[in-house]
């Protein structure tokens, strides 16, 4: 069975200890399966990006021993592929143009977009492109969280694929690129668990394969918020502090020996790949030992 995994950071800032969870888990899961581990820079939202962050992320991964296969895929170079996918969906009659403003949507008082603009099936100016979602339950089996079921029409409604400002939505880019990179296994944070059903539906519409999914527990601040760049999680230090790899593996429920705490990244990862046990990953989110 061939395996291709990936890590797909957003260059809005450097990697932090929380992002190391997805990096290490996706890396170990791929390497333990004898598979490839690809890197994709999800740089489709320039206003949110930090100059130099993409380079810094590559240096961080390298310093922590997380070596990727092949060339890095940069989403800012993938415009034609995203446009082609939108064109296919338009030809199939699966998308429409939505001019609803934020205020319009807020006034509806519902989190699920109710399909107001569905009649607008040809391009309009200053409009978002939405994917019409069905009134049926989408099911998948997460390797950690088990069977999942979601009726997109009830939960979020029609999914934005291209924003009003012309930027491509994450949902479109991630689906097109997971297929382009032949990803068989997506290993990522549980904050994206509820994005998966919409991605699977989009895969169906584009005639693309659905990968296996493994969502990971999140590292939280003491106040329960997710450790993220937005909540000022500290950057992964350079030069590398390998003990952070050791702590990440502990967080992932792996029974790594204490005497590896001060080993090199290569030795820690070598142990982690040989002993990788996804069944030991806890389902509950954990607290960061770092100051918030
Ligand atoms: Zn609308």
Coordinates of C-alpha atoms and ligand atoms in Angstrom, one line a residue:
X1 CA 0.0 0.0 0.0
X2 CA 1.5 3.3 -1.0
X3 CA 1.4 6.2 1.3
X4 CA 1.8 9.9 0.7
X5 CA 1.4 12.3 3.5
X6 CA 1.9 16.0 3.8
X7 CA 2.4 19.0 6.1
X8 CA 0.7 22.2 5.0
X9 CA 1.6 25.2 7.1
X10 CA 0.3 28.7 6.4
X11 CA 3.1 31.3 6.4
X12 CA 1.3 33.8 8.6
X13 CA 4.2 33.4 11.1
X14 CA 6.8 30.9 12.2
X15 CA 5.9 27.5 13.4
X16 CA 5.1 27.3 17.1
X17 CA 5.0 24.4 19.5
X18 CA 1.4 23.7 18.6
X19 CA 2.2 23.4 14.9
X20 CA 4.9 20.9 15.8
X21 CA 2.1 18.4 16.7
X22 CA 0.8 18.2 13.1
X23 CA 4.3 18.3 11.6
X24 CA 5.7 15.5 13.8
X25 CA 2.6 13.3 13.6
X26 CA 2.2 13.5 9.9
X27 CA 5.9 12.9 9.4
X28 CA 6.0 9.9 11.7
X29 CA 2.8 8.4 10.2
X30 CA 4.2 8.7 6.7
X31 CA 7.7 7.4 7.5
X32 CA 6.4 4.5 9.7
X33 CA 4.4 3.5 6.6
X34 CA 7.4 3.7 4.4
X35 CA 5.7 6.6 2.7
X36 CA 6.5 10.0 1.3
X37 CA 6.1 13.2 3.3
X38 CA 5.4 16.3 1.2
X39 CA 5.4 19.9 2.1
X40 CA 2.9 22.5 0.9
X41 CA 3.0 26.1 1.7
X42 CA -0.6 27.4 2.0
X43 CA 0.1 30.9 0.9
X44 CA -3.1 31.9 -0.7
X45 CA -4.0 34.8 1.6
X46 CA -1.3 37.4 1.1
X47 CA -2.8 40.0 3.4
X48 CA -2.5 37.6 6.4
X49 CA 1.0 36.5 5.6
X50 CA 4.2 37.5 7.2
X51 CA 7.1 38.4 5.0
X52 CA 9.9 35.8 5.4
X53 CA 7.7 33.3 7.3
X54 CA 7.8 30.7 4.5
X55 CA 11.6 30.6 4.6
X56 CA 11.6 30.6 8.4
X57 CA 9.2 27.6 8.5
X58 CA 11.5 25.6 6.1
X59 CA 14.5 26.4 8.3
X60 CA 12.6 25.3 11.4
X61 CA 11.5 22.0 9.9
X62 CA 15.0 21.3 8.7
X63 CA 16.5 22.2 12.1
X64 CA 14.1 19.8 13.9
X65 CA 15.0 17.0 11.5
X66 CA 11.7 17.0 9.6
X67 CA 13.0 16.5 6.1
X68 CA 10.4 16.5 3.3
X69 CA 10.5 14.8 0.0
X70 CA 10.7 16.6 -3.3
X71 CA 10.0 20.3 -4.0
X72 CA 7.8 22.4 -1.8
X73 CA 4.5 23.2 -3.4
X74 CA 3.5 26.8 -3.1
X75 CA -0.2 27.5 -3.4
X76 CA 0.4 31.0 -4.8
X77 CA 1.7 29.3 -7.9
X78 CA -1.4 27.1 -8.3
X79 CA -3.9 29.8 -9.6
X80 CA -4.5 28.0 -12.9
X81 CA -5.4 24.7 -11.2
X82 CA -7.9 26.4 -8.9
X83 CA -9.5 28.3 -11.8
X84 CA -9.7 25.0 -13.8
X85 CA -11.5 23.4 -10.8
X86 CA -14.0 26.3 -10.5
X87 CA -14.6 26.1 -14.3
X88 CA -15.4 22.4 -14.0
X89 CA -17.8 23.1 -11.2
X90 CA -19.4 25.9 -13.1
X91 CA -19.9 23.6 -16.2
X92 CA -21.5 21.0 -13.9
X93 CA -23.8 23.6 -12.5
X94 CA -22.5 23.2 -9.0
X95 CA -21.6 26.8 -8.1
X96 CA -23.3 30.1 -8.0
X97 CA -22.3 33.8 -7.4
X98 CA -23.2 35.3 -4.1
X99 CA -23.2 39.0 -3.4
X100 CA -24.4 38.8 0.2
X101 CA -22.4 41.1 2.4
X102 CA -21.2 40.3 5.8
X103 CA -24.1 42.4 7.2
X104 CA -26.6 40.5 5.0
X105 CA -25.4 37.2 6.4
X106 CA -25.3 38.4 10.0
X107 CA -28.9 39.6 9.6
X108 CA -30.0 36.1 8.7
X109 CA -29.2 35.0 12.3
X110 CA -28.1 31.6 11.2
X111 CA -24.7 30.0 10.8
X112 CA -25.7 28.0 7.7
X113 CA -25.9 30.0 4.5
X114 CA -29.5 29.5 3.4
X115 CA -28.9 29.5 -0.4
X116 CA -30.2 33.0 -1.1
X117 CA -28.1 33.5 -4.3
X118 CA -28.5 30.0 -5.7
X119 CA -30.3 31.3 -8.8
X120 CA -27.2 33.3 -9.9
X121 CA -25.4 30.6 -11.8
X122 CA -23.4 32.9 -14.1
X123 CA -20.6 35.2 -13.1
X124 CA -21.4 38.5 -11.4
X125 CA -19.0 41.2 -10.3
X126 CA -18.1 41.7 -6.7
X127 CA -19.4 38.3 -5.8
X128 CA -18.2 35.2 -3.9
X129 CA -18.4 31.8 -5.7
X130 CA -20.2 29.3 -3.6
X131 CA -20.6 25.5 -3.9
X132 CA -24.2 24.3 -3.7
X133 CA -24.3 21.7 -0.9
X134 CA -26.8 18.8 -0.8
X135 CA -29.4 18.1 1.9
X136 CA -27.8 14.7 2.8
X137 CA -25.4 13.4 5.4
X138 CA -21.7 13.1 4.4
X139 CA -20.0 10.3 6.3
X140 CA -16.3 9.5 6.9
X141 CA -14.3 7.6 9.4
X142 CA -11.5 9.5 11.1
X143 CA -8.6 7.3 12.2
X144 CA -8.7 8.8 15.7
X145 CA -12.1 10.3 16.2
X146 CA -14.0 7.5 14.5
X147 CA -17.2 7.8 12.4
X148 CA -18.3 11.3 11.5
X149 CA -21.5 12.5 9.9
X150 CA -22.5 16.0 8.8
X151 CA -25.3 17.4 6.8
X152 CA -23.6 20.5 5.2
X153 CA -26.8 22.2 4.4
X154 CA -27.7 22.2 8.0
X155 CA -24.3 23.0 9.4
X156 CA -22.7 25.6 7.2
X157 CA -24.7 25.8 4.0
X158 CA -23.2 26.5 0.6
X159 CA -19.4 26.7 0.8
X160 CA -17.4 29.7 -0.3
X161 CA -14.8 28.6 -2.9
X162 CA -13.6 32.0 -4.0
X163 CA -14.0 35.1 -1.8
X164 CA -15.5 38.4 -2.9
X165 CA -12.1 39.9 -2.9
X166 CA -11.0 37.3 -5.5
X167 CA -8.8 35.2 -3.2
X168 CA -9.3 31.4 -3.4
X169 CA -10.8 29.8 -0.3
X170 CA -8.8 27.3 1.7
X171 CA -11.4 24.6 1.0
X172 CA -10.9 24.8 -2.7
X173 CA -7.1 25.0 -2.6
X174 CA -6.7 22.2 -0.1
X175 CA -8.9 19.8 -2.1
X176 CA -7.3 20.5 -5.4
X177 CA -3.7 20.2 -4.0
X178 CA -4.3 17.1 -1.9
X179 CA -5.3 15.5 -5.2
X180 CA -2.5 17.1 -7.2
X181 CA 0.1 15.8 -4.7
X182 CA -1.6 12.3 -4.6
X183 CA -2.1 12.6 -0.9
X184 CA -3.4 9.3 0.6
X185 CA -3.3 10.3 4.2
X186 CA -4.1 13.7 5.8
X187 CA -2.9 14.0 9.4
X188 CA -3.7 17.4 10.9
X189 CA -5.2 19.2 13.8
X190 CA -8.7 18.5 15.1
X191 CA -9.6 22.1 14.5
X192 CA -10.1 21.0 10.8
X193 CA -12.2 17.9 11.7
X194 CA -15.3 19.9 10.9
X195 CA -13.9 21.0 7.6
X196 CA -13.5 17.5 6.3
X197 CA -17.1 16.7 5.2
X198 CA -17.1 19.8 3.0
X199 CA -13.8 18.8 1.5
X200 CA -15.0 15.3 0.8
X201 CA -18.1 16.7 -0.9
X202 CA -15.9 18.9 -3.0
X203 CA -13.7 15.9 -3.9
X204 CA -16.9 14.1 -5.0
X205 CA -17.9 17.0 -7.2
X206 CA -14.4 17.2 -8.8
X207 CA -14.1 13.5 -9.3
X208 CA -11.1 13.3 -7.0
X209 CA -10.1 10.5 -4.6
X210 CA -10.8 11.0 -0.8
X211 CA -7.7 10.4 1.4
X212 CA -7.8 8.8 4.8
X213 CA -8.0 11.3 7.6
X214 CA -6.4 11.4 11.1
X215 CA -7.1 14.4 13.2
X216 CA -5.0 15.3 16.2
X217 CA -5.6 16.6 19.6
X218 CA -4.9 20.3 19.9
X219 CA -2.6 22.1 22.4
X220 CA -4.5 24.6 24.3
X221 CA -3.6 27.7 26.4
X222 CA -4.6 27.6 30.0
X223 CA -7.7 29.5 29.1
X224 CA -8.8 26.8 26.7
X225 CA -8.1 28.6 23.5
X226 CA -6.0 26.9 20.8
X227 CA -2.3 27.6 20.7
X228 CA -1.9 29.6 17.5
X229 CA -0.1 32.4 15.9
X230 CA -3.2 34.6 16.6
X231 CA -2.9 33.8 20.3
X232 CA 0.8 34.6 20.3
X233 CA 2.1 31.1 20.8
X234 CA 5.9 31.4 21.0
X235 CA 7.9 30.5 17.8
X236 CA 9.8 27.2 17.7
X237 CA 13.3 28.3 18.8
X238 CA 16.3 28.1 16.5
X239 CA 18.7 26.6 16.8
X240 CA 16.5 23.6 17.6
X241 CA 15.7 22.5 21.1
X242 CA 15.2 18.8 20.6
X243 CA 13.4 18.4 23.9
X244 CA 10.4 20.1 22.2
X245 CA 10.2 17.1 19.8
X246 CA 10.3 14.8 22.8
X247 CA 7.5 16.7 24.5
X248 CA 5.5 16.7 21.3
X249 CA 5.7 12.9 21.1
X250 CA 4.7 12.6 24.8
X251 CA 1.7 14.9 23.9
X252 CA 0.9 12.5 21.1
X253 CA 0.7 9.6 23.7
X254 CA 3.9 8.0 22.4
X255 CA 5.9 6.1 25.1
X256 CA 9.3 7.7 24.3
X257 CA 12.0 6.9 26.8
X258 CA 13.0 9.7 29.2
X259 CA 16.7 9.3 28.3
X260 CA 15.9 10.6 24.7
X261 CA 14.9 14.0 26.1
X262 CA 18.3 15.4 25.3
X263 CA 19.1 13.4 22.2
X264 CA 19.5 14.9 18.7
X265 CA 16.4 15.5 16.6
X266 CA 17.5 12.6 14.3
X267 CA 17.7 10.1 17.2
X268 CA 14.3 11.2 18.6
X269 CA 12.6 10.9 15.3
X270 CA 14.3 7.6 14.5
X271 CA 12.8 6.2 17.7
X272 CA 9.4 7.9 16.9
X273 CA 9.2 6.3 13.5
X274 CA 10.2 2.8 14.6
X275 CA 7.7 3.0 17.5
X276 CA 4.9 5.0 16.0
X277 CA 1.6 4.0 17.5
X278 CA -1.3 6.2 16.3
X279 CA -3.7 4.2 18.5
X280 CA -2.0 5.7 21.5
X281 CA -2.8 9.3 20.5
X282 CA -5.3 10.8 23.0
X283 CA -8.6 12.2 21.8
X284 CA -8.8 14.9 24.3
X285 CA -7.0 18.2 23.8
X286 CA -4.1 19.0 26.0
X287 CA -2.7 21.9 27.9
X288 CA 0.5 23.6 26.8
X289 CA 3.2 23.6 29.4
X290 CA 4.5 26.9 28.0
X291 CA 3.5 30.2 29.3
X292 CA 0.6 31.7 27.4
Ligands
LIG1 ZN1 -25.7 35.2 -1.3

